[in-house]
Coordinates of C-alpha atoms in Angstrom, one line a residue:
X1364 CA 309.3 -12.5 -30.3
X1365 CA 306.4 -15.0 -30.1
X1366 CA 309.0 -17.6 -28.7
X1367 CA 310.1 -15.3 -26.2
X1368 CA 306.6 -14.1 -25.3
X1369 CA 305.2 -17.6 -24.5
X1370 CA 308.2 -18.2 -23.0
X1371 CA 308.0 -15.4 -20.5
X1372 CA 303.9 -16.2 -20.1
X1373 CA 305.2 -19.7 -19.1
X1374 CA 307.7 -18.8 -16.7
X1375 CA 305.7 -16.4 -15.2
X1376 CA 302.6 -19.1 -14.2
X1377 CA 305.7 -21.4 -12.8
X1378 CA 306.9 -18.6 -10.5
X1379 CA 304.0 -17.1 -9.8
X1380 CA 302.6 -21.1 -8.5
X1381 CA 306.5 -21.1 -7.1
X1382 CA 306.2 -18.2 -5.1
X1383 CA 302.5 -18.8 -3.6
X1384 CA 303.4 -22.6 -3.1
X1385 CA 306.6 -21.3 -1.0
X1386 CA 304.8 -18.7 1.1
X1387 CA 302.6 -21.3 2.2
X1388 CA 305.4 -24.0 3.1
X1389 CA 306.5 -21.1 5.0
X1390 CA 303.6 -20.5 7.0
X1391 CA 302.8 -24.4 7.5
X1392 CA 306.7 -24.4 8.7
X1393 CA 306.0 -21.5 11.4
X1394 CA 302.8 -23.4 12.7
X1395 CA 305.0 -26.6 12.9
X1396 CA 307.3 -25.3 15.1
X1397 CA 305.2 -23.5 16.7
X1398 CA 303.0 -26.4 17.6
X1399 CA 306.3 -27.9 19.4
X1400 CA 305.7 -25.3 21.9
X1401 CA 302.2 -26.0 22.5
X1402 CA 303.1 -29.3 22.6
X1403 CA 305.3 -28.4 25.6
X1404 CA 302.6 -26.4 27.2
X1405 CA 300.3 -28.5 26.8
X1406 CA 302.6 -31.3 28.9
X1407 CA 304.1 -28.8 32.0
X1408 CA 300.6 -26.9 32.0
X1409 CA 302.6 -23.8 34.1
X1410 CA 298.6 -22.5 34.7
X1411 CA 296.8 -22.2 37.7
X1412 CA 293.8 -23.8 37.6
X1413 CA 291.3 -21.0 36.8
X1414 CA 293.3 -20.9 33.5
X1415 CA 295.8 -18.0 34.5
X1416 CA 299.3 -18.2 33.4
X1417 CA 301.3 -18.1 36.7
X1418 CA 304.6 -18.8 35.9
X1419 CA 306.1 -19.3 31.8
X1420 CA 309.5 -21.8 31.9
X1421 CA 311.8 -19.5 30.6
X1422 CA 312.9 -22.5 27.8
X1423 CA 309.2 -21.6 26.5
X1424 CA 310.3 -18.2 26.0
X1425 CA 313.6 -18.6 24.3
X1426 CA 311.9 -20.8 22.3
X1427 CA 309.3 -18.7 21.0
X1428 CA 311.5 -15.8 20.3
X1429 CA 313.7 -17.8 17.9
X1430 CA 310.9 -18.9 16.1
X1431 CA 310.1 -15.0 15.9
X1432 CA 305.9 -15.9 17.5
X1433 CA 304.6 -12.9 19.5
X1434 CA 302.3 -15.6 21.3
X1435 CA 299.8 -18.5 21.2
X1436 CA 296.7 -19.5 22.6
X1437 CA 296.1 -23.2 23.0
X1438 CA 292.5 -24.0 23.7
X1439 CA 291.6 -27.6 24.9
X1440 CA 287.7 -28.0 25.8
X1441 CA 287.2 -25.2 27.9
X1442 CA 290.0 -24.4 29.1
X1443 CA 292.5 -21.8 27.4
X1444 CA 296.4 -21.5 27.4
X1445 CA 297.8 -17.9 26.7
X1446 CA 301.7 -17.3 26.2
X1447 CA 303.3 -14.5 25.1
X1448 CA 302.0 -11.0 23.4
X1449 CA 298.2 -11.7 21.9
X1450 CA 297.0 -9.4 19.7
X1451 CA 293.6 -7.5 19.7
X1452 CA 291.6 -8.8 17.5
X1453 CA 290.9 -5.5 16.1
X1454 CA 294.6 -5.6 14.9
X1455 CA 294.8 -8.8 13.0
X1456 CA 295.3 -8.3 9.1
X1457 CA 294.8 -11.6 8.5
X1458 CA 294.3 -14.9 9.8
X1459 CA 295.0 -18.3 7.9
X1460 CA 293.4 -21.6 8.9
X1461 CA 296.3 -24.2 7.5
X1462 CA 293.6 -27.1 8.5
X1463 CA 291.6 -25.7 5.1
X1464 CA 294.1 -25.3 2.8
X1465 CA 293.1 -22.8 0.0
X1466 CA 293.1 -23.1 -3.8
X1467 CA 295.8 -22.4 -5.9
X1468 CA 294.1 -19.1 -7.1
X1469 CA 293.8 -18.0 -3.7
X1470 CA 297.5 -18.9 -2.8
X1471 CA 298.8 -16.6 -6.0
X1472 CA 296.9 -13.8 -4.7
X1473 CA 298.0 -13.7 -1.1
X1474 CA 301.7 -14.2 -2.4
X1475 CA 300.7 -10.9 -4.7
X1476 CA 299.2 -9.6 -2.1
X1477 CA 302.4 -10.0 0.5
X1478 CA 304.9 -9.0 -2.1
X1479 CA 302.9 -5.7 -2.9
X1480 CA 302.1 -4.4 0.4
X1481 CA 302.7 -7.0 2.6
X1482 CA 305.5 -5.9 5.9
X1483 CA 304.5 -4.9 9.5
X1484 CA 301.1 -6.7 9.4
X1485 CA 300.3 -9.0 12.2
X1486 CA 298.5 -12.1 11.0
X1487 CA 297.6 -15.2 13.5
X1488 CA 297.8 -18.9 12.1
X1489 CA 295.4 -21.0 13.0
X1490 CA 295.9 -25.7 13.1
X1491 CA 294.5 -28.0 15.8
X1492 CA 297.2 -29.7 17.5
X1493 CA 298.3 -33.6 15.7
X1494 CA 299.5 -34.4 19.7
X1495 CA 296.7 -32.8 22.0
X1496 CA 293.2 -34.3 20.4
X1497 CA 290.5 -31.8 20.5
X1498 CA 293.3 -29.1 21.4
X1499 CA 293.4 -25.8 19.0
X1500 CA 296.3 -23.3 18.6
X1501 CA 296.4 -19.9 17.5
X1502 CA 299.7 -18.4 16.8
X1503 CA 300.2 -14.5 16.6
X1504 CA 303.0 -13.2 14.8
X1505 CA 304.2 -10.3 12.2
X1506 CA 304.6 -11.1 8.2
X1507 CA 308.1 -9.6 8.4
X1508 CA 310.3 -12.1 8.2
X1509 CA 307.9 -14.4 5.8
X1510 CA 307.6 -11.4 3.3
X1511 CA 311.8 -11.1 3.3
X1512 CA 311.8 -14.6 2.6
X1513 CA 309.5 -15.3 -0.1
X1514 CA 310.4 -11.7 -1.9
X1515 CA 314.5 -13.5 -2.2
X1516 CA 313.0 -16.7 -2.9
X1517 CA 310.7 -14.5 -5.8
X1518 CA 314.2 -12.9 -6.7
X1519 CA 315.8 -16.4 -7.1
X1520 CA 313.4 -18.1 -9.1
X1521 CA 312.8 -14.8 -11.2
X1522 CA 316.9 -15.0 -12.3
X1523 CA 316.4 -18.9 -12.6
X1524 CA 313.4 -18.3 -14.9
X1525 CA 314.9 -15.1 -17.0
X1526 CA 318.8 -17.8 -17.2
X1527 CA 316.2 -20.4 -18.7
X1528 CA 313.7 -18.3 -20.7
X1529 CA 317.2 -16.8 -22.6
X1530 CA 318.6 -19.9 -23.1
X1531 CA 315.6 -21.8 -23.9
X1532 CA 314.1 -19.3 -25.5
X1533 CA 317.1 -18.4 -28.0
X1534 CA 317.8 -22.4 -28.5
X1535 CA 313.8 -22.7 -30.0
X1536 CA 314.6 -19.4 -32.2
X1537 CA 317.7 -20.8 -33.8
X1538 CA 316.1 -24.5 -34.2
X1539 CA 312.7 -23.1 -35.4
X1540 CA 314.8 -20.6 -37.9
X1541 CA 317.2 -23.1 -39.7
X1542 CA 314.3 -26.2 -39.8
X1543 CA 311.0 -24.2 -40.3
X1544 CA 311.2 -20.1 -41.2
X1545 CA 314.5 -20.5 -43.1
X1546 CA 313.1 -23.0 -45.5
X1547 CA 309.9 -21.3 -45.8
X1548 CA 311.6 -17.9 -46.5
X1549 CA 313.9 -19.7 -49.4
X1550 CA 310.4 -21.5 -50.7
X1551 CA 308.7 -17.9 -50.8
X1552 CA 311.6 -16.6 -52.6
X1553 CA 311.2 -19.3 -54.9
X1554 CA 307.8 -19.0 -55.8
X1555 CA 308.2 -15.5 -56.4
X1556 CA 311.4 -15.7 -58.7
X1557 CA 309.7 -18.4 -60.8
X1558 CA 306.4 -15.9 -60.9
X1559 CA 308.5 -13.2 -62.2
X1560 CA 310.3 -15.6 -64.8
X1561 CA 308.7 -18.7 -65.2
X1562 CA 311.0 -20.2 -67.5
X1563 CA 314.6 -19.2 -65.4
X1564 CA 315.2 -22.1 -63.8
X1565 CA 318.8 -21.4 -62.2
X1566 CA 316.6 -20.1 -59.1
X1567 CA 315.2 -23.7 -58.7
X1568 CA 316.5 -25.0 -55.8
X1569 CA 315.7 -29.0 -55.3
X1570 CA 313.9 -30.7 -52.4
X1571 CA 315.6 -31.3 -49.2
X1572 CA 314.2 -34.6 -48.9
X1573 CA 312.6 -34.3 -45.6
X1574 CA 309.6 -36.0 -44.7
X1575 CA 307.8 -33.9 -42.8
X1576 CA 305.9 -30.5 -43.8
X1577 CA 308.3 -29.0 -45.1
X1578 CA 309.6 -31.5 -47.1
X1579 CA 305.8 -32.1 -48.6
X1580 CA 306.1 -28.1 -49.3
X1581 CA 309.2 -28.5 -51.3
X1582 CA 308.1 -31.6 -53.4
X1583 CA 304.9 -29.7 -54.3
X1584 CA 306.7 -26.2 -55.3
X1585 CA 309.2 -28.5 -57.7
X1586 CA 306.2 -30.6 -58.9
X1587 CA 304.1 -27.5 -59.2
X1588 CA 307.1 -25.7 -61.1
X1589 CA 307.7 -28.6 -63.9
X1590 CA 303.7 -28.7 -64.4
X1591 CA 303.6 -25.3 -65.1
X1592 CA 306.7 -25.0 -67.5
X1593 CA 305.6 -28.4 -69.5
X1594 CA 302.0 -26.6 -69.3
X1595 CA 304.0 -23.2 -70.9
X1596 CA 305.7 -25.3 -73.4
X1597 CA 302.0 -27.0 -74.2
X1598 CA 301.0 -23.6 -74.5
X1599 CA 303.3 -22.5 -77.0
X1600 CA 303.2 -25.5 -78.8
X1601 CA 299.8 -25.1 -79.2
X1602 CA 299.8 -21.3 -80.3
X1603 CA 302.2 -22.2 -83.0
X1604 CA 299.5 -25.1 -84.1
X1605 CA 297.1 -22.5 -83.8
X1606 CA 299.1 -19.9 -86.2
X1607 CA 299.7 -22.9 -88.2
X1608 CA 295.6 -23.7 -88.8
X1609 CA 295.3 -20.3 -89.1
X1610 CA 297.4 -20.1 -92.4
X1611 CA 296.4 -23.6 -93.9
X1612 CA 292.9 -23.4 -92.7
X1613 CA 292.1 -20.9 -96.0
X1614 CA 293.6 -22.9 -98.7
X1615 CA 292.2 -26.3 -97.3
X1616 CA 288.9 -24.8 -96.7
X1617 CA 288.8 -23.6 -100.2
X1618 CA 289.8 -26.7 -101.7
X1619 CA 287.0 -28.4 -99.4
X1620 CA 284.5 -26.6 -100.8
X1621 CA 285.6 -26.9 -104.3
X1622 CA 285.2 -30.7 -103.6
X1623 CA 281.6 -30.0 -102.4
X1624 CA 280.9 -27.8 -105.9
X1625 CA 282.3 -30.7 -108.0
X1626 CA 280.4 -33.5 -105.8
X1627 CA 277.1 -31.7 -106.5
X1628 CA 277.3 -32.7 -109.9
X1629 CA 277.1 -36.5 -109.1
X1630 CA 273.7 -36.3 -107.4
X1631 CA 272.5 -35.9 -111.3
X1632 CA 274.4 -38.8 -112.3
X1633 CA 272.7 -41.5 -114.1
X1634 CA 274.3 -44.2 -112.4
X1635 CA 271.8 -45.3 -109.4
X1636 CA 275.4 -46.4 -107.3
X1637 CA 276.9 -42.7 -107.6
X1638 CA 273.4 -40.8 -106.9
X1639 CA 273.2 -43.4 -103.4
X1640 CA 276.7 -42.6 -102.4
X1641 CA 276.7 -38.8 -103.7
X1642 CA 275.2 -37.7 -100.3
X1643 CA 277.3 -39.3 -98.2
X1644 CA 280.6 -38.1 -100.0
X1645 CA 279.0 -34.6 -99.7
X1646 CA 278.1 -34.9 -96.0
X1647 CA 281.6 -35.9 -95.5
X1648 CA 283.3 -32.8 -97.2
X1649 CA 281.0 -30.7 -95.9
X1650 CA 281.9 -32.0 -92.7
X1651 CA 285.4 -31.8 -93.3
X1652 CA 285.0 -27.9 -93.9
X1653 CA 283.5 -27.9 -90.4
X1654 CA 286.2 -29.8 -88.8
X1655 CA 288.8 -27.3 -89.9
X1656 CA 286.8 -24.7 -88.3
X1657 CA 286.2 -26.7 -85.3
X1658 CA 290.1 -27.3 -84.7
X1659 CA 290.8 -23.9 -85.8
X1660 CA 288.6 -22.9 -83.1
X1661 CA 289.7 -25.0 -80.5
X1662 CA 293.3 -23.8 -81.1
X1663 CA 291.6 -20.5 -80.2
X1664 CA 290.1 -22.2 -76.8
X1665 CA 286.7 -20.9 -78.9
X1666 CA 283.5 -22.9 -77.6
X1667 CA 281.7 -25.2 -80.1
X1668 CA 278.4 -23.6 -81.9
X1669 CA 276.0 -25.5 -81.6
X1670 CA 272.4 -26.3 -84.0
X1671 CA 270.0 -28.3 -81.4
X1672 CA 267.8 -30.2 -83.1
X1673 CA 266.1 -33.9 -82.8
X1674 CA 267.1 -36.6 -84.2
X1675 CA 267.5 -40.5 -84.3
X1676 CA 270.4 -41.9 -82.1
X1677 CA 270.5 -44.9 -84.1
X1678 CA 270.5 -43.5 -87.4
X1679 CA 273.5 -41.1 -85.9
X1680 CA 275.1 -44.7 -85.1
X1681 CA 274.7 -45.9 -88.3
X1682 CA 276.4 -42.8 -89.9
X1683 CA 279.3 -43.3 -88.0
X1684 CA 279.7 -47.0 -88.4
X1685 CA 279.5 -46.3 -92.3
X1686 CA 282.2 -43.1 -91.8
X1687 CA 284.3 -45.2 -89.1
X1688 CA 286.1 -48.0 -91.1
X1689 CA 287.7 -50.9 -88.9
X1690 CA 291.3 -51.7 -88.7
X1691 CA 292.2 -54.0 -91.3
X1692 CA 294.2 -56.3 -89.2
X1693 CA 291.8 -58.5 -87.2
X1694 CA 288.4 -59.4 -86.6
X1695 CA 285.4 -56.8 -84.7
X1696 CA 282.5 -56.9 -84.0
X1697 CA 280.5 -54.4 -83.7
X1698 CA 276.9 -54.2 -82.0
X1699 CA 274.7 -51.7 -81.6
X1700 CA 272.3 -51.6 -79.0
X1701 CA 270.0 -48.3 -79.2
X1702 CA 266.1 -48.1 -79.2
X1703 CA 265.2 -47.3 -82.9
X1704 CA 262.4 -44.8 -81.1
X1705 CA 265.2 -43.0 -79.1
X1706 CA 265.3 -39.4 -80.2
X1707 CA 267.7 -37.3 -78.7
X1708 CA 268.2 -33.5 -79.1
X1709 CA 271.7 -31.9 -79.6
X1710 CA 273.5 -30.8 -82.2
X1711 CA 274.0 -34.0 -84.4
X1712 CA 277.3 -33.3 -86.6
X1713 CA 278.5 -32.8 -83.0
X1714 CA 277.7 -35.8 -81.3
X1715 CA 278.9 -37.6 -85.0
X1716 CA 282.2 -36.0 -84.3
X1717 CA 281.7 -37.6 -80.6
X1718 CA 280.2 -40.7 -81.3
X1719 CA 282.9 -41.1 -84.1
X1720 CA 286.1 -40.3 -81.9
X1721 CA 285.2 -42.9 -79.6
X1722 CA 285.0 -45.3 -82.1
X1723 CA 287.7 -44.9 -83.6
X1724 CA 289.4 -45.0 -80.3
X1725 CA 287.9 -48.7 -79.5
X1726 CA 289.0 -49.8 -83.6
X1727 CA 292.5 -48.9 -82.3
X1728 CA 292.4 -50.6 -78.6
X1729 CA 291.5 -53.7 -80.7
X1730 CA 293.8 -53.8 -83.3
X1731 CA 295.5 -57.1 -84.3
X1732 CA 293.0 -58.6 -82.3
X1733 CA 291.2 -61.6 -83.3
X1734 CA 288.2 -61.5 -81.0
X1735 CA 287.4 -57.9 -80.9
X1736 CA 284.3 -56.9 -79.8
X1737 CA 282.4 -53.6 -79.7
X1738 CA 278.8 -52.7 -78.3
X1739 CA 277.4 -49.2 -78.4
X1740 CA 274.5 -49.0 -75.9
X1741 CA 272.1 -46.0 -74.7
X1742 CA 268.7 -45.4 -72.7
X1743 CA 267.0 -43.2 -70.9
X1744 CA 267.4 -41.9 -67.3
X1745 CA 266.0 -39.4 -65.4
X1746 CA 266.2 -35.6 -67.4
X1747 CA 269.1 -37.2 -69.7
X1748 CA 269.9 -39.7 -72.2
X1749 CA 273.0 -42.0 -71.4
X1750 CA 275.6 -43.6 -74.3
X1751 CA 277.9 -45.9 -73.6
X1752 CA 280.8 -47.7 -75.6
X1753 CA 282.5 -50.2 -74.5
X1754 CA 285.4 -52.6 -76.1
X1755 CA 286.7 -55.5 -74.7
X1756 CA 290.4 -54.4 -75.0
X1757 CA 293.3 -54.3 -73.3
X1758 CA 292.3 -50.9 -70.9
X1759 CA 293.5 -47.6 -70.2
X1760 CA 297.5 -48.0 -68.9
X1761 CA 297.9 -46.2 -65.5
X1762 CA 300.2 -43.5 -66.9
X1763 CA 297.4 -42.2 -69.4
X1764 CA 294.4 -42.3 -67.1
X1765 CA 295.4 -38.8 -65.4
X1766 CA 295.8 -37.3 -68.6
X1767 CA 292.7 -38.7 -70.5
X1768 CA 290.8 -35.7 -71.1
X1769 CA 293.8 -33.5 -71.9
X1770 CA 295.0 -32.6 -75.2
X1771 CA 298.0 -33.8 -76.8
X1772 CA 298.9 -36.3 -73.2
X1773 CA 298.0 -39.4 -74.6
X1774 CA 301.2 -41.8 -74.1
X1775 CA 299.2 -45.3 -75.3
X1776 CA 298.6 -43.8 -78.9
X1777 CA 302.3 -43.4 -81.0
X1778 CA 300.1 -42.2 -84.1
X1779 CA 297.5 -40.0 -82.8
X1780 CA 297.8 -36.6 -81.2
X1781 CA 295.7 -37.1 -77.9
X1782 CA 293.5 -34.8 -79.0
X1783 CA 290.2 -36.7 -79.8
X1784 CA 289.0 -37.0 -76.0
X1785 CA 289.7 -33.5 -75.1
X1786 CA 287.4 -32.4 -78.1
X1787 CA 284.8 -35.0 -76.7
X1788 CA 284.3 -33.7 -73.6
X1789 CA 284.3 -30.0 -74.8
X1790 CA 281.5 -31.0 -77.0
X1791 CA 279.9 -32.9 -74.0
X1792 CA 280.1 -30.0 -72.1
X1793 CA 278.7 -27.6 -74.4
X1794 CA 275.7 -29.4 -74.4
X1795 CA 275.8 -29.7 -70.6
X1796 CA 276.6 -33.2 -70.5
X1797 CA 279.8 -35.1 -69.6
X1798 CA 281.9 -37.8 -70.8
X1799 CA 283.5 -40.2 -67.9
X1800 CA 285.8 -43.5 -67.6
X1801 CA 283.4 -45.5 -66.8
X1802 CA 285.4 -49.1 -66.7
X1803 CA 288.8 -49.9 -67.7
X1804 CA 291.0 -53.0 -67.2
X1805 CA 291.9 -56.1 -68.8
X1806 CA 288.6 -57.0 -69.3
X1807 CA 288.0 -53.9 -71.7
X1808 CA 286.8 -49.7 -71.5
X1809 CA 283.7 -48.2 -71.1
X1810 CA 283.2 -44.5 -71.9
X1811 CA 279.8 -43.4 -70.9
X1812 CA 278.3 -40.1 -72.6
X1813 CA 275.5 -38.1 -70.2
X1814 CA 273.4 -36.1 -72.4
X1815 CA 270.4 -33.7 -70.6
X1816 CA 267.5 -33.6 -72.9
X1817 CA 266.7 -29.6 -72.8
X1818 CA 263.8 -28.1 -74.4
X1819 CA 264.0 -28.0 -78.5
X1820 CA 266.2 -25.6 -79.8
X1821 CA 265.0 -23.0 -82.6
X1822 CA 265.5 -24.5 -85.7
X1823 CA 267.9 -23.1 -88.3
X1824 CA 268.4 -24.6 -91.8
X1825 CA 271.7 -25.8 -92.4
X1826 CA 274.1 -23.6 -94.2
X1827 CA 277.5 -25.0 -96.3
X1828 CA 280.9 -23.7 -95.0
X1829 CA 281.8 -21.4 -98.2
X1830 CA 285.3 -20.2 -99.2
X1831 CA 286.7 -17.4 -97.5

């Protein structure tokens, strides 16, 4: 219907310009005839001198009558030429100066307007003479035979226009259905077959391979279609680890904290060696207990809690370089470069866990490296504090660097589960920071940390994950 509607809107500007543009070849055809016989007049002159008409040839007559003129009036300084019937003035319907041709808006509506009510009208056309210079002629006639032909030439081009709007028209429907609303209609069925039942793929229906649109629709649907099912499967994957934590999270947090009981004991140990490492091994099993309940709870898409309080960043580095060992194949160095004065204020097993992740992280880029090298920077900027580590390894590959920050999508790490950055920037973003690639290549990585530094937190001692 919209086809056939512009269509129709198009055909009828052509014929209505067609049909205004024809009347008014018409009427320039009348004067040009006409002005044959002034012409002729003009050459016998069959007046008497005062300007009466005395005698009119009788070829003049004929002549006139075929061309269907009542009369004319040729003027020529001041002298005037009558011939034939002239109108009273008073009777004239309208008069058309063909030396001023009118606009095309103006041309429609006088067509309209002869079409309509046109018939019986006398009119006089009005051209100075091409032959006789300074000489004007005035031709008096009826619209009669103009309005019958320009209403069959209407007719004509109305049946030419309806024969082409039909077959024009119908040709752009069946085109426009089988390239653009077919395929649509099967994509829209599509979508909503794999919304009611993700997982059926015998509705699937694969791309056309066009290049256009329509094609770039179909390749999105598919590519939409296998994200979401490998996202469903990722889903389920990860409720069963979730049920799965949930069961062994009880006995491994009781066993934890049996570990802590036992390593209270050593703090009273005699041996100076076992009281220095006694708080360490306690901070670590007590941190293990959180980390159960962390995972748990990200397994349970749970934000982290966290305990604001300030602290030493390079202390917090310290810690982690003491709980991080390096890979025992190869050579790295590690350097630290952090302000001794630079306090920071978050919650500080968090940013261990962060700081310790990407760590670990760099120990594995440089692996069976010889020249490994590490540096763990941070400052201040304006309303935040910034951490960066960086490792001059081998880089992030291009088929992991859209999947970075996503759990279990890592595809450079056999071992690990791809779930140490995802946790990082959940932490981050608890905090209202961010963690962001900053560099990668075959020069090394950079991951930069962007902590804000809010007001201080209210301070709450720490309490000791107990059995449940």
């Amino acid at each position: 219907m919209l086809v056939v509607s512009i269509l129709v809107c198009v055909e009828l500007a052509v014929l209505s310009w067609s049909v205004a543009t024809y009347r008014y070849e018409q009427l320039e055809r009348q004067m040009a005839q006409d002005m044959l016989v002034a012409d002729a007049i003009a050459i016998m002159r069959p007046f008497a001198p005062d300007g009466t008409d005395t005698s009119t040839p009788a070829e003049v007559l004929n002549l006139m009558r075929r061309l269907r003129s009542a009369g004319l009036i040729v003027r020529s300084d001041n002298t005037e030429w009558r011939v034939g019937d002239i109108f009273a003035r008073s009777e004239i319907d309208g008069a058309f100066n063909l030396d001023d041709p009118p606009g095309i808006t103006t041309k429609i509506t006088d067509a309209l307007n002869l079409l309509l009510v046109g018939g019986g009208r006398e009119i006089v056309l009005v051209q100075r003479s091409p032959v006789q210079v300074g000489s004007l002629v005035e031709v008096f006639t009826t619209d009669d035979e103009l309005r019958a032909k320009t209403l069959k030439h209407a007719l004509d081009m109305a049946l030419v226009s309806l024969l082409v709007t039909l077959v024009l028209g119908w040709t752009l429907v069946v085109i426009l259905d089988r390239w653009i609303v077919a395929p649509i209609i099967r994509i829209s069925r599509e979508v909503a077959a794999f919304h009611g039942d993700p997982e059926d793929e015998s509705v699937d229906h694969p791309p056309s391979g066009r290049s256009d649109e329509i094609g770039g629709l179909e390749m999105a649907v598919d590519e939409m279609r296998t994200e979401v099912r490998r996202a469903l499967r990722q889903q389920t994957r990860l409720a069963t680890l979730g049920a799965a934590v949930s069961r062994v999270n009880h006995d491994l947090r009781n066993m934890l904290s049996t570990a802590v009981l036992l390593s209270d004991t050593l703090e009273h140990s005699q041996d100076p060696e076992v009281r220095r490492i006694a708080p360490r091994l306690i901070d670590s099993l007590e941190r293990a207990t959180r980390l159960c309940t962390d995972v748990l709870r990200f397994a349970r898409d749970e934000k982290p809690r966290l305990t604001e309080t300030d602290f030493s960043l390079a202390r917090l580095v310290e810690e982690v370089d003491d709980a991080t060992p390096p890979p025992q194949a190869g050579v790295v160095r590690l350097r630290v470069e952090v302000p001794p004065q630079l306090v920071v204020h978050a919650d500080r097993d968090q940013m261990f866990r962060v700081l310790q992740n990407l760590l670990r992280n760099a120990y594995e880029a440089l692996e069976n490296r010889p020249d490994g090298d590490i540096l763990v920077g941070a400052g201040r900027a304006e309303g935040h504090v910034w951490i960066e580590v960086s490792d001059n390894g081998p880089g992030v590959s291009q088929g992991t660097l859209q999947w970075l920050f996503h759990p279990f999508r890592a595809k450079d790490k056999l071992g690990g589960s791809g779930l140490g950055l995802a946790i990082v920037r959940e932490i981050m973003r608890a905090h209202g920071g961010e963690i962001e690639l900053a560099a990668t290549g075959s020069g090394g990585t950079t991951f930069r940390l962007r902590l804000p530094q809010r007001q201080k937190a209210v301070q709450r001692p720490a309490v000791r994950e107990k059995a449940l």
